[in-house]
Amino acid sequence: SNSWVNLFAAYLEELNAANEVVNLAVGGYTTASILPVASGGISGHNIEEAIAQNSDGIIENLPSNDIGNNIFPTTTMAHYATIVALADAQGIPIWISTSQPRNYGIQGQRDALVTVKNSTISTYPDTYLDFWTRIAVGPSDGFMVATYNQGDGIHLNNAGHRILYNRTVGSGFVESLFPPVVSSVVATTANTSTDITWTTDEIASSRVQYGLTTSYGSTTSEQNTSPRVTSHDVEIAGLVSCTTY
């Protein structure tokens, strides 16, 4: 009951009794397990199931099993890219936790944990959960701090889970579940193009839907995905002059 997931679920229920956390985790799973079934993932516990739950948001947390199963960091990151793309396509915010320290006896495995941690932070600078700092001996040391070791060198004790809970609450994940408020929209038009600017009350990517009716029909490519921004500027070209969009 003192796991960070259970603590976080209780926190969300305090915010709104209708909030619910569905935990699809299974011990021993790797990032390969949560891929789409067609890519080898396991039905009922993968990214497709997370999306099927009509989720408002998704947190991926696979601390160290990839390294223990000889999955290289580059492959782990490729798996992350796949699941993030699927969540993004459905408009569901997804946050990726860093790897966590583990007392592997082989230096190369501990180094691989550091590599995954650093790659996660650099790839998802606005949507990662720091499950490393304070838990690990140091930024480049894959050993677990003894204070937070449950005793097996793998799992965290209650104090360690409390740190992960606090990180999750303070990360911005909860805020990402609610769409940003758009304001100060300005359209600066030319003969066959227009420049749309606006602001949001939180960081977001930039995309504009437009068309000849309120059904729109056209969408610009998504911009400012990393890093996300609060000041947005999107140009739409190829318009027809003297036409209302």
Tab-separated table of C-alpha atoms in Angstrom:
chain	number	residue	atom	x	y	z
A	1	SER	CA	0.000	0.000	0.000
A	2	ASN	CA	3.037	2.265	0.353
A	3	SER	CA	4.180	1.907	-3.253
A	4	TRP	CA	4.492	5.160	-5.145
A	5	VAL	CA	1.667	4.054	-7.461
A	6	ASN	CA	-0.751	3.511	-4.584
A	7	LEU	CA	0.263	6.794	-2.967
A	8	PHE	CA	-0.269	8.586	-6.271
A	9	ALA	CA	-3.658	6.929	-6.780
A	10	ALA	CA	-4.770	8.140	-3.354
A	11	TYR	CA	-3.555	11.643	-4.177
A	12	LEU	CA	-5.565	11.733	-7.410
A	13	GLU	CA	-8.668	10.508	-5.619
A	14	GLU	CA	-8.274	13.332	-3.109
A	15	LEU	CA	-8.309	15.772	-6.019
A	16	ASN	CA	-11.408	14.149	-7.484
A	17	ALA	CA	-13.140	11.025	-6.202
A	18	ALA	CA	-13.828	9.992	-9.803
A	19	ASN	CA	-10.124	9.768	-10.620
A	20	GLU	CA	-8.795	6.245	-11.000
A	21	VAL	CA	-5.357	4.740	-11.602
A	22	VAL	CA	-5.301	1.495	-13.602
A	23	ASN	CA	-2.017	-0.291	-12.936
A	24	LEU	CA	-1.125	-2.579	-15.852
A	25	ALA	CA	2.314	-3.424	-14.468
A	26	VAL	CA	3.500	-7.014	-14.209
A	27	GLY	CA	6.701	-8.005	-12.431
A	28	GLY	CA	9.515	-8.928	-14.775
A	29	TYR	CA	8.141	-7.113	-17.816
A	30	THR	CA	10.452	-5.194	-20.143
A	31	THR	CA	9.817	-2.436	-22.664
A	32	ALA	CA	9.373	-5.189	-25.274
A	33	SER	CA	6.412	-6.478	-23.257
A	34	ILE	CA	4.474	-3.226	-23.575
A	35	LEU	CA	4.849	-2.813	-27.338
A	36	PRO	CA	1.827	-3.378	-29.601
A	37	VAL	CA	0.916	-7.063	-29.925
A	38	ALA	CA	1.965	-7.017	-33.580
A	39	SER	CA	5.443	-5.985	-32.419
A	40	GLY	CA	5.669	-8.689	-29.777
A	41	GLY	CA	3.963	-6.947	-26.869
A	42	ILE	CA	1.748	-8.757	-24.384
A	43	SER	CA	-1.999	-8.232	-24.774
A	44	GLY	CA	-3.776	-6.749	-21.784
A	45	HIS	CA	-0.698	-5.109	-20.331
A	46	ASN	CA	0.765	-3.119	-23.207
A	47	ILE	CA	0.414	0.324	-24.761
A	48	GLU	CA	-2.669	-0.755	-26.699
A	49	GLU	CA	-4.418	-1.723	-23.462
A	50	ALA	CA	-3.399	1.585	-21.851
A	51	ILE	CA	-4.982	3.450	-24.762
A	52	ALA	CA	-8.072	1.195	-24.713
A	53	GLN	CA	-8.689	2.251	-21.113
A	54	ASN	CA	-9.622	5.716	-22.478
A	55	SER	CA	-6.772	7.065	-20.400
A	56	ASP	CA	-6.392	10.748	-19.668
A	57	GLY	CA	-2.667	10.130	-19.215
A	58	ILE	CA	-0.105	7.326	-19.188
A	59	ILE	CA	3.019	6.815	-17.074
A	60	GLU	CA	5.577	4.256	-18.242
A	61	ASN	CA	7.749	2.895	-15.425
A	62	LEU	CA	10.080	-0.019	-16.173
A	63	PRO	CA	12.991	0.598	-13.798
A	64	SER	CA	15.724	-1.855	-14.743
A	65	ASN	CA	14.462	-5.093	-16.278
A	66	ASP	CA	15.611	-4.258	-19.801
A	67	ILE	CA	19.240	-4.289	-18.731
A	68	GLY	CA	18.754	-7.512	-16.795
A	69	ASN	CA	17.306	-9.110	-19.927
A	70	ASN	CA	20.180	-7.966	-22.142
A	71	ILE	CA	18.130	-5.356	-23.986
A	72	PHE	CA	20.504	-2.651	-25.150
A	73	PRO	CA	19.796	0.998	-24.263
A	74	THR	CA	19.321	1.890	-27.941
A	75	THR	CA	16.612	-0.767	-28.196
A	76	THR	CA	14.948	0.467	-25.012
A	77	MET	CA	14.793	3.973	-26.452
A	78	ALA	CA	13.387	2.646	-29.733
A	79	HIS	CA	10.649	0.888	-27.750
A	80	TYR	CA	9.893	4.121	-25.920
A	81	ALA	CA	9.629	5.960	-29.246
A	82	THR	CA	7.061	3.425	-30.455
A	83	ILE	CA	4.784	3.657	-27.426
A	84	VAL	CA	5.078	7.447	-27.202
A	85	ALA	CA	4.122	7.808	-30.874
A	86	LEU	CA	1.009	5.678	-30.339
A	87	ALA	CA	-0.062	7.689	-27.282
A	88	ASP	CA	0.638	10.977	-29.073
A	89	ALA	CA	-1.474	9.852	-32.032
A	90	GLN	CA	-4.421	9.505	-29.646
A	91	GLY	CA	-3.701	12.821	-27.937
A	92	ILE	CA	-2.920	11.112	-24.626
A	93	PRO	CA	-0.125	12.641	-22.536
A	94	ILE	CA	2.536	10.030	-21.773
A	95	TRP	CA	5.418	10.443	-19.356
A	96	ILE	CA	8.466	8.183	-19.268
A	97	SER	CA	10.254	7.448	-16.017
A	98	THR	CA	14.015	7.233	-16.022
A	99	SER	CA	15.687	3.965	-15.203
A	100	GLN	CA	16.279	3.342	-11.513
A	101	PRO	CA	19.523	2.228	-9.881
A	102	ARG	CA	20.021	-1.477	-9.286
A	103	ASN	CA	22.890	-3.207	-7.557
A	104	TYR	CA	24.037	-5.214	-10.536
A	105	GLY	CA	27.359	-6.913	-9.929
A	106	ILE	CA	28.536	-6.117	-13.443
A	107	GLN	CA	29.773	-2.569	-14.070
A	108	GLY	CA	28.536	-2.629	-17.671
A	109	GLN	CA	24.979	-3.228	-16.553
A	110	ARG	CA	25.103	-0.345	-14.109
A	111	ASP	CA	26.578	1.840	-16.844
A	112	ALA	CA	23.713	0.836	-19.138
A	113	LEU	CA	21.232	2.024	-16.508
A	114	VAL	CA	22.987	5.396	-16.514
A	115	THR	CA	22.816	5.509	-20.318
A	116	VAL	CA	19.070	4.822	-20.345
A	117	LYS	CA	18.546	7.446	-17.649
A	118	ASN	CA	20.474	10.097	-19.572
A	119	SER	CA	18.838	9.191	-22.897
A	120	THR	CA	15.370	9.389	-21.388
A	121	ILE	CA	16.030	12.857	-19.999
A	122	SER	CA	17.509	14.162	-23.253
A	123	THR	CA	14.805	12.608	-25.443
A	124	TYR	CA	11.820	13.600	-23.285
A	125	PRO	CA	13.007	16.737	-21.476
A	126	ASP	CA	9.481	17.946	-20.679
A	127	THR	CA	7.812	14.599	-19.998
A	128	TYR	CA	10.170	12.437	-17.972
A	129	LEU	CA	9.956	11.406	-14.334
A	130	ASP	CA	13.226	11.562	-12.414
A	131	PHE	CA	13.342	8.223	-10.613
A	132	TRP	CA	17.122	8.346	-10.275
A	133	THR	CA	18.237	11.392	-8.280
A	134	ARG	CA	18.628	10.673	-4.542
A	135	ILE	CA	17.779	7.009	-5.164
A	136	ALA	CA	21.126	6.391	-6.894
A	137	VAL	CA	24.507	6.922	-5.270
A	138	GLY	CA	25.311	9.525	-7.939
A	139	PRO	CA	24.395	10.752	-11.429
A	140	SER	CA	26.815	8.279	-13.012
A	141	ASP	CA	26.707	5.555	-10.366
A	142	GLY	CA	24.124	2.812	-10.844
A	143	PHE	CA	24.226	1.566	-7.267
A	144	MET	CA	21.182	2.160	-5.078
A	145	VAL	CA	21.533	4.319	-1.966
A	146	ALA	CA	21.416	1.907	0.972
A	147	THR	CA	18.886	4.058	2.822
A	148	TYR	CA	16.264	3.292	0.168
A	149	ASN	CA	17.165	-0.353	-0.475
A	150	GLN	CA	14.475	-2.815	0.550
A	151	GLY	CA	17.248	-5.363	0.977
A	152	ASP	CA	17.627	-7.067	-2.383
A	153	GLY	CA	19.403	-4.290	-4.267
A	154	ILE	CA	16.492	-4.125	-6.703
A	155	HIS	CA	13.370	-2.893	-4.954
A	156	LEU	CA	12.827	0.295	-2.983
A	157	ASN	CA	11.602	0.502	0.580
A	158	ASN	CA	8.776	2.789	1.710
A	159	ALA	CA	11.086	5.798	1.971
A	160	GLY	CA	12.250	5.257	-1.593
A	161	HIS	CA	8.704	4.951	-2.882
A	162	ARG	CA	7.823	8.172	-1.087
A	163	ILE	CA	10.515	9.949	-3.126
A	164	LEU	CA	9.105	8.581	-6.387
A	165	TYR	CA	5.607	9.637	-5.337
A	166	ASN	CA	6.771	13.182	-4.591
A	167	ARG	CA	8.589	13.325	-7.922
A	168	THR	CA	5.461	12.263	-9.775
A	169	VAL	CA	3.233	14.795	-8.006
A	170	GLY	CA	5.714	17.593	-8.660
A	171	SER	CA	6.538	16.654	-12.235
A	172	GLY	CA	3.685	18.406	-14.034
A	173	PHE	CA	2.079	15.129	-15.109
A	174	VAL	CA	-1.228	15.895	-13.392
A	175	GLU	CA	-1.338	19.344	-14.992
A	176	SER	CA	-0.741	17.744	-18.412
A	177	LEU	CA	-4.021	15.846	-18.088
A	178	PHE	CA	-5.911	19.075	-18.581
A	179	PRO	CA	-5.735	20.889	-21.935
A	180	PRO	CA	-3.864	24.208	-21.890
A	181	VAL	CA	-5.870	27.430	-21.943
A	182	VAL	CA	-5.361	29.267	-25.227
A	183	SER	CA	-5.362	33.078	-25.337
A	184	SER	CA	-4.126	36.078	-27.340
A	185	VAL	CA	-4.834	34.498	-30.721
A	186	VAL	CA	-3.753	36.750	-33.590
A	187	ALA	CA	-3.912	36.012	-37.338
A	188	THR	CA	-1.651	38.112	-39.567
A	189	THR	CA	-2.695	37.524	-43.174
A	190	ALA	CA	-0.925	38.001	-46.488
A	191	ASN	CA	-2.190	37.251	-50.005
A	192	THR	CA	-2.111	33.440	-49.829
A	193	SER	CA	-0.825	32.764	-46.337
A	194	THR	CA	-1.445	33.624	-42.720
A	195	ASP	CA	0.615	33.603	-39.568
A	196	ILE	CA	-1.198	32.448	-36.420
A	197	THR	CA	0.210	33.322	-33.004
A	198	TRP	CA	-1.174	32.503	-29.570
A	199	THR	CA	-0.164	31.786	-25.997
A	200	THR	CA	-0.987	28.946	-23.613
A	201	ASP	CA	-0.953	28.868	-19.831
A	202	GLU	CA	1.350	25.824	-19.846
A	203	ILE	CA	3.906	24.378	-22.225
A	204	ALA	CA	2.435	22.635	-25.267
A	205	SER	CA	3.226	21.741	-28.843
A	206	SER	CA	1.851	23.878	-31.699
A	207	ARG	CA	-0.678	22.839	-34.320
A	208	VAL	CA	-3.533	24.586	-36.134
A	209	GLN	CA	-6.664	23.110	-37.688
A	210	TYR	CA	-8.269	25.128	-40.478
A	211	GLY	CA	-10.632	24.870	-43.433
A	212	LEU	CA	-13.483	26.441	-45.323
A	213	THR	CA	-16.086	25.266	-42.775
A	214	THR	CA	-16.216	24.645	-39.043
A	215	SER	CA	-15.378	21.005	-39.825
A	216	TYR	CA	-11.913	22.307	-40.765
A	217	GLY	CA	-10.409	19.476	-42.829
A	218	SER	CA	-6.774	20.571	-42.785
A	219	THR	CA	-4.163	20.484	-40.015
A	220	THR	CA	-0.652	21.852	-39.891
A	221	SER	CA	2.188	19.586	-38.845
A	222	GLU	CA	2.865	19.487	-35.119
A	223	GLN	CA	5.653	21.854	-34.108
A	224	ASN	CA	7.503	22.638	-30.883
A	225	THR	CA	7.242	19.090	-29.575
A	226	SER	CA	10.599	19.214	-27.773
A	227	PRO	CA	10.886	21.493	-26.043
A	228	ARG	CA	7.245	22.517	-25.789
A	229	VAL	CA	6.451	26.223	-25.509
A	230	THR	CA	3.943	28.752	-24.200
A	231	SER	CA	4.326	31.223	-27.113
A	232	HIS	CA	3.211	29.707	-30.410
A	233	ASP	CA	3.674	30.806	-34.023
A	234	VAL	CA	2.453	28.737	-36.984
A	235	GLU	CA	2.440	29.810	-40.630
A	236	ILE	CA	-0.167	28.433	-43.049
A	237	ALA	CA	0.730	28.749	-46.721
A	238	GLY	CA	-1.042	27.815	-49.947
A	239	LEU	CA	-4.317	29.544	-49.133
A	240	VAL	CA	-6.675	31.049	-51.701
A	241	SER	CA	-6.813	34.828	-51.679
A	242	CYS	CA	-10.093	36.594	-50.890
A	243	THR	CA	-11.409	33.440	-49.179
A	244	THR	CA	-12.678	33.098	-45.652
A	245	TYR	CA	-11.172	30.226	-43.654
